[in-house]
PDB file of C-alpha atoms in Angstrom:
ATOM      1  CA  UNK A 607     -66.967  92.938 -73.546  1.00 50.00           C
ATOM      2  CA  UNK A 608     -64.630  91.024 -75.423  1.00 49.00           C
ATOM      3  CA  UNK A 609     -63.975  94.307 -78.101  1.00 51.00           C
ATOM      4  CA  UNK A 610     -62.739  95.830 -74.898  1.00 53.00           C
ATOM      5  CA  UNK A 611     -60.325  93.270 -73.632  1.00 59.00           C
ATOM      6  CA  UNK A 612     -59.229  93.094 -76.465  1.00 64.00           C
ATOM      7  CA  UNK A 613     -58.726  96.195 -77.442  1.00 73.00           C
ATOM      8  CA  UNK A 614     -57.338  96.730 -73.562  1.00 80.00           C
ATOM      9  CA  UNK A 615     -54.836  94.029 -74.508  1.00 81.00           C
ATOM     10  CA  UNK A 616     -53.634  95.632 -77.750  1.00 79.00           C
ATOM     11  CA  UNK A 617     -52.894  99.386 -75.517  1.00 84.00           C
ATOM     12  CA  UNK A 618     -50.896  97.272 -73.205  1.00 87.00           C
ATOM     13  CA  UNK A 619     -48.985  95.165 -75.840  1.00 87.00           C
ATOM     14  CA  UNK A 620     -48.393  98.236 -77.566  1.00 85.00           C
ATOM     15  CA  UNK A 621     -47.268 100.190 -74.756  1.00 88.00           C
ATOM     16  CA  UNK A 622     -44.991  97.923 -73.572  1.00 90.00           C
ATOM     17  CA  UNK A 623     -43.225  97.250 -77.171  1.00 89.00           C
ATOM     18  CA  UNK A 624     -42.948 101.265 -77.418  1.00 88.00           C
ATOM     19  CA  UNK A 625     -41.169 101.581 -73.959  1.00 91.00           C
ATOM     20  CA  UNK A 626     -38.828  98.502 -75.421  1.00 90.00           C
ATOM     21  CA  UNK A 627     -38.476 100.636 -78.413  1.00 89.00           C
ATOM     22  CA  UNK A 628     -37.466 103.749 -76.766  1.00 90.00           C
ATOM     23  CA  UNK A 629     -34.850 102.000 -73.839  1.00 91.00           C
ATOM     24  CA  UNK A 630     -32.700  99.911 -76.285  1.00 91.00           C
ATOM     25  CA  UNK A 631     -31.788 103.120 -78.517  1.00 87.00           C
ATOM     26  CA  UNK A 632     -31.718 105.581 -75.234  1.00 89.00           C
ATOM     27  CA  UNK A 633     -29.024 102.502 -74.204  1.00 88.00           C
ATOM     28  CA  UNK A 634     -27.015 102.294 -76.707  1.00 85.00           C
ATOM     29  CA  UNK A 635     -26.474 106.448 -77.357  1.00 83.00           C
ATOM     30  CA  UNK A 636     -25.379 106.987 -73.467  1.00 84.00           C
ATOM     31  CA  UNK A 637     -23.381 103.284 -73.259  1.00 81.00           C
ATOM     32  CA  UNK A 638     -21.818 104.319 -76.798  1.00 72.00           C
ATOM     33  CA  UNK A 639     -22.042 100.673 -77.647  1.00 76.00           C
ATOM     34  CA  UNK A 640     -23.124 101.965 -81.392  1.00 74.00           C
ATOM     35  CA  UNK A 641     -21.442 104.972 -82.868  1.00 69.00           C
ATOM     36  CA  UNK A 642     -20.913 107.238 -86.261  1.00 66.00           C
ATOM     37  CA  UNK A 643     -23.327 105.762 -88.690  1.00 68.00           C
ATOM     38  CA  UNK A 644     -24.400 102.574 -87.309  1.00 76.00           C
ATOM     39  CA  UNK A 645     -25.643 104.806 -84.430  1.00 78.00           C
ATOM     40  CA  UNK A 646     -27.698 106.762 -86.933  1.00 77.00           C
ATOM     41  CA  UNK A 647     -29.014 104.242 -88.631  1.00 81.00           C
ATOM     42  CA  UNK A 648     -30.168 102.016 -85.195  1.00 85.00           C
ATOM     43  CA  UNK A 649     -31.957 104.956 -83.995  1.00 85.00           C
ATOM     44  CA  UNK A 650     -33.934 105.284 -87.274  1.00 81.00           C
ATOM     45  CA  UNK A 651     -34.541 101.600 -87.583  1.00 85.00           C
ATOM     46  CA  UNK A 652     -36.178 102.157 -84.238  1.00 87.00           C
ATOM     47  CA  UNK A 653     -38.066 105.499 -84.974  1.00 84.00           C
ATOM     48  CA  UNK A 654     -39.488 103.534 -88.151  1.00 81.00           C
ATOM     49  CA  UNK A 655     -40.196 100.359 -86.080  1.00 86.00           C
ATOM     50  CA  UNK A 656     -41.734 102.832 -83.150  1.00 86.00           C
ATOM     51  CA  UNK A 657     -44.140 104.562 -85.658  1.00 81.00           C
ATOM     52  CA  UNK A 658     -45.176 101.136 -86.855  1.00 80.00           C
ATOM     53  CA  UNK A 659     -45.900 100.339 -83.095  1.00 84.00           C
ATOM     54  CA  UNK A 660     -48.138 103.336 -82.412  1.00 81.00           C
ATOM     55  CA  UNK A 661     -50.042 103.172 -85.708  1.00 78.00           C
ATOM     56  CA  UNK A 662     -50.949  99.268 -85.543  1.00 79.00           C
ATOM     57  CA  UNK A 663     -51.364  99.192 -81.791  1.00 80.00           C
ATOM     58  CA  UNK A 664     -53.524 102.800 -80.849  1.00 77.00           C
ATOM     59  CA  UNK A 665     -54.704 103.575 -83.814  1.00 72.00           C
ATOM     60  CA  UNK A 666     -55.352  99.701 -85.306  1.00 68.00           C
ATOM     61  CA  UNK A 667     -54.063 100.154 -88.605  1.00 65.00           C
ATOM     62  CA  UNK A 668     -55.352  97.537 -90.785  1.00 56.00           C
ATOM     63  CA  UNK A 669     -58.698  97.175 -88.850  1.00 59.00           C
ATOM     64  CA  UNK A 670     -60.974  99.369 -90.931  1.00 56.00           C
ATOM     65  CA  UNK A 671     -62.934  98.885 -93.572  1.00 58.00           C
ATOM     66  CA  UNK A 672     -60.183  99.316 -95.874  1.00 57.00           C
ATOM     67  CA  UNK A 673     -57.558  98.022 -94.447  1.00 59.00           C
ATOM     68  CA  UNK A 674     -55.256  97.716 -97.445  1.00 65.00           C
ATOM     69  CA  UNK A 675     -55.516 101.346 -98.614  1.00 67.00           C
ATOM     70  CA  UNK A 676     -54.115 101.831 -94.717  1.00 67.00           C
ATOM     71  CA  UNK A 677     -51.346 100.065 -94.938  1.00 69.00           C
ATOM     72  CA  UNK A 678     -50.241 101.152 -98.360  1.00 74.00           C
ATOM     73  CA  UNK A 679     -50.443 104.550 -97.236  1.00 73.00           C
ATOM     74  CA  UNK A 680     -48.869 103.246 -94.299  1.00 70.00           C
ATOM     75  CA  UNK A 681     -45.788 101.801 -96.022  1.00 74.00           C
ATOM     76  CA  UNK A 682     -45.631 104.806 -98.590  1.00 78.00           C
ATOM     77  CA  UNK A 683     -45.352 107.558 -95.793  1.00 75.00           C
ATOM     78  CA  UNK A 684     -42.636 105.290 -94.037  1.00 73.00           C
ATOM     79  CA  UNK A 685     -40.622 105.096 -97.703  1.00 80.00           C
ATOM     80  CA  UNK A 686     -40.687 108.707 -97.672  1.00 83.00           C
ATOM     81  CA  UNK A 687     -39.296 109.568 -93.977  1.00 77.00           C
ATOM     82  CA  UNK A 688     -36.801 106.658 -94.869  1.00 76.00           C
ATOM     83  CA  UNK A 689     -35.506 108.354 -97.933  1.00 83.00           C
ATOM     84  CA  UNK A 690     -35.431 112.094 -96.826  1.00 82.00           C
ATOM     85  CA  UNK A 691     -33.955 110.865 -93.360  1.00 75.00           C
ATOM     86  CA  UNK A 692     -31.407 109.163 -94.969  1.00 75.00           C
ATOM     87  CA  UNK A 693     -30.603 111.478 -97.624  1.00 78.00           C
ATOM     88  CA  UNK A 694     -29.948 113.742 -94.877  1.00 77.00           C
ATOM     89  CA  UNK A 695     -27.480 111.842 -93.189  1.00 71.00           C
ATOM     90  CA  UNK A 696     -25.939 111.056 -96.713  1.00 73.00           C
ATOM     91  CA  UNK A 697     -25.719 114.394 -97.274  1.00 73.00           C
ATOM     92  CA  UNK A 698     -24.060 115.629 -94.038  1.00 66.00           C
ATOM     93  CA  UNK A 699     -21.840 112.658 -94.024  1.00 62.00           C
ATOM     94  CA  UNK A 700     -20.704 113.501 -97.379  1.00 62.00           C
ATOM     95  CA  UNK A 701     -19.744 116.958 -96.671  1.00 60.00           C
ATOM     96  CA  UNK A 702     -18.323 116.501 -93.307  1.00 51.00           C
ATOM     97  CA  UNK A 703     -15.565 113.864 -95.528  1.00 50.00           C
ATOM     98  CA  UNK A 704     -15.015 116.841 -98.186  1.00 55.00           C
ATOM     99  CA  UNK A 705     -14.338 119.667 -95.831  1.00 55.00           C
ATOM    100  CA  UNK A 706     -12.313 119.169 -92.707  1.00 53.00           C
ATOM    101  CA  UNK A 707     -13.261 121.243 -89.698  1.00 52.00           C
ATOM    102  CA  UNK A 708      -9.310 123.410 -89.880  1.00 55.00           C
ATOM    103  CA  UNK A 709     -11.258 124.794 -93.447  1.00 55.00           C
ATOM    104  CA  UNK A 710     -14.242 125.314 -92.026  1.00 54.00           C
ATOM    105  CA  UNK A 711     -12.258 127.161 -89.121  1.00 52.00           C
ATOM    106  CA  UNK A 712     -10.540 128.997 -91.847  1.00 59.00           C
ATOM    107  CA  UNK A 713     -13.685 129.905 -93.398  1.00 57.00           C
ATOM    108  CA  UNK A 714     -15.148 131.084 -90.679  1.00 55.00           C
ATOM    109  CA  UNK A 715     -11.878 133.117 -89.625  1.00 52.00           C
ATOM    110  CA  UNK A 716     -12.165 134.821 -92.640  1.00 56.00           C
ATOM    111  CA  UNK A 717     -15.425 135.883 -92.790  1.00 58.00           C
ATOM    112  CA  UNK A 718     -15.565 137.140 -89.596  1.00 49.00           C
ATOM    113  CA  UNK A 719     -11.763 139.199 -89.916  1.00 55.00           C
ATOM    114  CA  UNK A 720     -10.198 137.297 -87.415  1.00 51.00           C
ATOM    115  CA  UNK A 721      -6.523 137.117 -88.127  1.00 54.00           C
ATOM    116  CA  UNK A 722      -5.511 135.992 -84.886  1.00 53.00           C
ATOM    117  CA  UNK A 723      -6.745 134.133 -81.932  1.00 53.00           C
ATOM    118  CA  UNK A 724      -4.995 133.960 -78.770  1.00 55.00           C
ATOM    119  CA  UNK A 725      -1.332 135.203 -80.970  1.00 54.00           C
ATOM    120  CA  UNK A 726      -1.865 132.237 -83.252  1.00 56.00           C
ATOM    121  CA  UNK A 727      -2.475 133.067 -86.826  1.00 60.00           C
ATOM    122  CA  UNK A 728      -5.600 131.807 -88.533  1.00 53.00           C
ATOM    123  CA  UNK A 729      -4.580 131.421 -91.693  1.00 58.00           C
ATOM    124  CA  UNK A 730      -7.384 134.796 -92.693  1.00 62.00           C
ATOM    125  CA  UNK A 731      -6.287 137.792 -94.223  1.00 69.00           C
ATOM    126  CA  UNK A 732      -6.475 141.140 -91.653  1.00 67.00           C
ATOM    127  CA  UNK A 733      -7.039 143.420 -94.633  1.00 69.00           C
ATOM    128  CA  UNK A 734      -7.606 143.223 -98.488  1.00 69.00           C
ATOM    129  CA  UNK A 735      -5.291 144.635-101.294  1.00 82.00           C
ATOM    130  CA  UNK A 736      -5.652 143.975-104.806  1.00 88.00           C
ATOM    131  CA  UNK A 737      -8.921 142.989-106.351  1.00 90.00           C
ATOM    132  CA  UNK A 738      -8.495 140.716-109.729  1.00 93.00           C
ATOM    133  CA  UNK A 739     -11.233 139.241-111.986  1.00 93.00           C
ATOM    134  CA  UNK A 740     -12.146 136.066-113.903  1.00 95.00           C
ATOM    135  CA  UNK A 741     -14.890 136.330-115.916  1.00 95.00           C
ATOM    136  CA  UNK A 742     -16.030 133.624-117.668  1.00 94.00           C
ATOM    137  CA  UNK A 743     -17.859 133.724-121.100  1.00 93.00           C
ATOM    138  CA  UNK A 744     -18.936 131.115-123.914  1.00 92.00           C
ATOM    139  CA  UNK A 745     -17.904 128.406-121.641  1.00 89.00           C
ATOM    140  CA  UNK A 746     -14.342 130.343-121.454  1.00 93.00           C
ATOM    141  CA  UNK A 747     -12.503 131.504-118.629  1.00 93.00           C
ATOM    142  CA  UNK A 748     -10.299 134.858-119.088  1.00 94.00           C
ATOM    143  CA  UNK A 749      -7.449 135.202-118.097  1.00 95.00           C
ATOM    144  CA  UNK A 750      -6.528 131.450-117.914  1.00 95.00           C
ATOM    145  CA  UNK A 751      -3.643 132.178-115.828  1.00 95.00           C
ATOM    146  CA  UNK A 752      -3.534 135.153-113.085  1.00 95.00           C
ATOM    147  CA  UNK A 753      -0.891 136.603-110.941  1.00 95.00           C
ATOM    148  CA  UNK A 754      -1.697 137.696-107.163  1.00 93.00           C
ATOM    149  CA  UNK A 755      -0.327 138.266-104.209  1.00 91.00           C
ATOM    150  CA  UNK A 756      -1.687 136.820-100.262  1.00 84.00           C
ATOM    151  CA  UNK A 757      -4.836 138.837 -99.182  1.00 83.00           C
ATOM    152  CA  UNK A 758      -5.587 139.822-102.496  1.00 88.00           C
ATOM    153  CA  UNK A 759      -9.132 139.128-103.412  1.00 86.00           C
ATOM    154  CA  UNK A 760     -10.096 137.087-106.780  1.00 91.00           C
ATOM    155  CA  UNK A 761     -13.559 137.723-108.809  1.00 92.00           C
ATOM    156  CA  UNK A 762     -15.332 135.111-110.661  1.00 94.00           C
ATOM    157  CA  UNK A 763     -17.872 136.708-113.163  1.00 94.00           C
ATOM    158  CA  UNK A 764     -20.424 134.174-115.392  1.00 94.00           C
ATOM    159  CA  UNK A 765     -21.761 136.548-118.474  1.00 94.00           C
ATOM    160  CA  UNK A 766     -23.424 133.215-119.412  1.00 92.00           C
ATOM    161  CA  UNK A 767     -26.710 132.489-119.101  1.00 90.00           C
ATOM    162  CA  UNK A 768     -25.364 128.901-117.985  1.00 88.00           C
ATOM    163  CA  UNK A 769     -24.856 128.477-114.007  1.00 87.00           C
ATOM    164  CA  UNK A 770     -21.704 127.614-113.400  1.00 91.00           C
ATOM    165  CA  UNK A 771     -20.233 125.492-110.245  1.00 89.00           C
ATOM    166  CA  UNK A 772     -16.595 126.532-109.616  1.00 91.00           C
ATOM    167  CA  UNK A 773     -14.454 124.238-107.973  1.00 90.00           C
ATOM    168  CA  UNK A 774     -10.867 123.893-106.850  1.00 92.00           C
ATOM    169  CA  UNK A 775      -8.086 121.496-108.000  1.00 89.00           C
ATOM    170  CA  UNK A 776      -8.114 119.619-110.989  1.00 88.00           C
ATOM    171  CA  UNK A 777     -11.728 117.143-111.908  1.00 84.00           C
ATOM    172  CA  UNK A 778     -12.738 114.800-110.306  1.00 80.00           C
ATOM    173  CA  UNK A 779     -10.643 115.317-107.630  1.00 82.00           C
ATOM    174  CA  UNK A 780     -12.209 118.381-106.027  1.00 83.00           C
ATOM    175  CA  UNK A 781      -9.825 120.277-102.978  1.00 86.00           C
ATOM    176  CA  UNK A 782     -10.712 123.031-100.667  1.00 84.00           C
ATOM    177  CA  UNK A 783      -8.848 126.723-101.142  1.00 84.00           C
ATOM    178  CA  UNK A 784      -9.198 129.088 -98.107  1.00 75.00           C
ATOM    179  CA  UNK A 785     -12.048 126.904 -96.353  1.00 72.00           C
ATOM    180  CA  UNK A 786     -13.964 127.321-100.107  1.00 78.00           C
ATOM    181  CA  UNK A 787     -15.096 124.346-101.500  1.00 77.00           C
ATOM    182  CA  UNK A 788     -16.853 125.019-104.246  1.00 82.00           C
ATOM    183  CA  UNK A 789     -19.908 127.675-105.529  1.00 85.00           C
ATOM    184  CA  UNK A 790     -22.389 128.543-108.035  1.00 86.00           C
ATOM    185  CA  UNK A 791     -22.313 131.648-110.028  1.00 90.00           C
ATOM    186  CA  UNK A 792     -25.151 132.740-111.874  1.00 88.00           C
ATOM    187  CA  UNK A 793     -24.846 135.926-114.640  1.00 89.00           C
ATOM    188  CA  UNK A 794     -25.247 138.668-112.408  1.00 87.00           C
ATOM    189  CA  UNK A 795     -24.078 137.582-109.464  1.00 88.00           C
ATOM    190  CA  UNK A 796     -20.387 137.537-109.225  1.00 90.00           C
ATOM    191  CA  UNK A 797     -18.643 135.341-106.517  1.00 88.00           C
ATOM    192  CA  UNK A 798     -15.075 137.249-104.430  1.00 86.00           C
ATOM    193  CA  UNK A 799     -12.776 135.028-102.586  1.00 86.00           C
ATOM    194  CA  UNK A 800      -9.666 135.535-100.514  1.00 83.00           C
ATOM    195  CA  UNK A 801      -6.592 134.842-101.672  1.00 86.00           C
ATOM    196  CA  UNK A 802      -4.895 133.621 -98.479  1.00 82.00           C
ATOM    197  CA  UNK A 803      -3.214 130.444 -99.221  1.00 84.00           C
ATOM    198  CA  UNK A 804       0.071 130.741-101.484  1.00 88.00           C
ATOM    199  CA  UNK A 805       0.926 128.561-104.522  1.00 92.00           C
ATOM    200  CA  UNK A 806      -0.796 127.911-107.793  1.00 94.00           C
ATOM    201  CA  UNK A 807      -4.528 126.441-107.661  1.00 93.00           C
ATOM    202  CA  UNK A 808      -6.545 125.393-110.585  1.00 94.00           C
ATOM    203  CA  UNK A 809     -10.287 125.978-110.765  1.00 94.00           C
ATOM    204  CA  UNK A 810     -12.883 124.602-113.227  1.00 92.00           C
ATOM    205  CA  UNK A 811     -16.760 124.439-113.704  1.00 92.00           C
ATOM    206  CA  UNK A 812     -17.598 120.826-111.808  1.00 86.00           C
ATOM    207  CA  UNK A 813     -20.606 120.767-114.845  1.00 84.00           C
ATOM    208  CA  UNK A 814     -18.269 121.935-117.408  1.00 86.00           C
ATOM    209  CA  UNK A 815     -14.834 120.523-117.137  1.00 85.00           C
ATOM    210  CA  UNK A 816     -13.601 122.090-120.040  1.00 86.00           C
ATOM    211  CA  UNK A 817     -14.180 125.915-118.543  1.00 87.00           C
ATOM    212  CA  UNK A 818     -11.479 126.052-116.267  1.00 90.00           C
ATOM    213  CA  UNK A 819      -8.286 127.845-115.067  1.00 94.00           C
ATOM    214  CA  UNK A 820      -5.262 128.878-112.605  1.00 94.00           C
ATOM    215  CA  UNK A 821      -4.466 131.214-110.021  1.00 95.00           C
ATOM    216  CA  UNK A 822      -0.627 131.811-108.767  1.00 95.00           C
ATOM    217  CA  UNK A 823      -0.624 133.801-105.111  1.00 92.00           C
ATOM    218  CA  UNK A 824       2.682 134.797-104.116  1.00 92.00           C
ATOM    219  CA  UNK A 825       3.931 134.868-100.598  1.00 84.00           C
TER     220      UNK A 825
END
């Protein structure tokens, strides 16, 4: 009798903690007390702190026989959703801060052809002219200089068996061409971009420094 009371008492303590658990963070998202990354991380705090609630309270975590072994497994699955959680968020957080959404709408523009949009230019090429190649080999990148024109296309070939991970403007200080900001090319795999920003842009191999080169697109 007193196993089930008890037990009674736990389900209703743990109930009541996990509807506390779920208001607050409901709360603060539709009163936007908490926003950007604060936000993020409240909501996990209380995902982390909910899970801990259901497992100790329904399923009476550190009860068993072993209850250490429990917990430990516990605290390691917890570690893990912690870290690939907020590596995710890192991750998105840092990209959104290294592209800005008029280069992704450039990007986008461009893949899909769209020139225009409502009258208003997109900053995307309507048709391709000129095709012109860089192909890089023993860490080398020939021609170090080339000459283009807008909506001309430019080729980056890797003939080594090293990957290489092209990126604009000069290192560290990484910039965005055409909505691009940076890719890998592997030997065999070439990588074409649109030339539809005018001016002279320097690339290099974000791995490799040293590889690395210039474009000049005339108007």
């Amino acid at each position: 009798m007193k196993k089930e009371q008890k037990t009674t008492k736990s389900y209703i303590i743990g109930y009541l903690l996990s509807l506390v658990s779920t208001v607050i963070p409901y709360y603060l998202v539709a009163s936007k007390t908490v926003t950007g990354t604060s936000l993020l991380a409240t909501i996990l705090g209380f995902a982390v702190l909910q899970m801990a609630i259901q497992i100790f309270f329904f399923l009476h975590l550190g009860r068993g026989p072993k209850p250490l072994y429990n917990v430990v497994f516990f605290l390691g699955t917890a570690s893990i959703i912690l870290v690939v959680v907020g590596g995710s968020i890192f991750i998105m957080n840092n990209l959104y801060r290294n592209i800005s959404p008029s280069d992704v709408t450039t990007r986008l523009a461009q893949d899909e052809g769209l020139a225009q949009v409502g009258g208003v230019k997109t900053g995307a090429c309507q048709e391709v002219y000129a095709n012109h190649i860089v192909t890089i080999k023993d860490g080398k990148a020939t021609p170090f200089h080339t000459d283009a024109h807008l909506c001309d296309t430019l080729t980056f070939i890797n003939t080594d068996n090293q990957q290489r991970e092209i990126a604009f403007g000069p290192h560290p200080q990484h910039q965005v061409y055409g909505g691009e900001a940076e890719f890998n090319i592997q030997k065999g795999y070439p990588k074409t971009i649109n030339l539809n920003e005018s001016g002279t842009h320097l690339f290099h191999d974000h791995d490799a420094p040293d590889t690395f080169g210039e474009f000049t697109v005339a108007p």
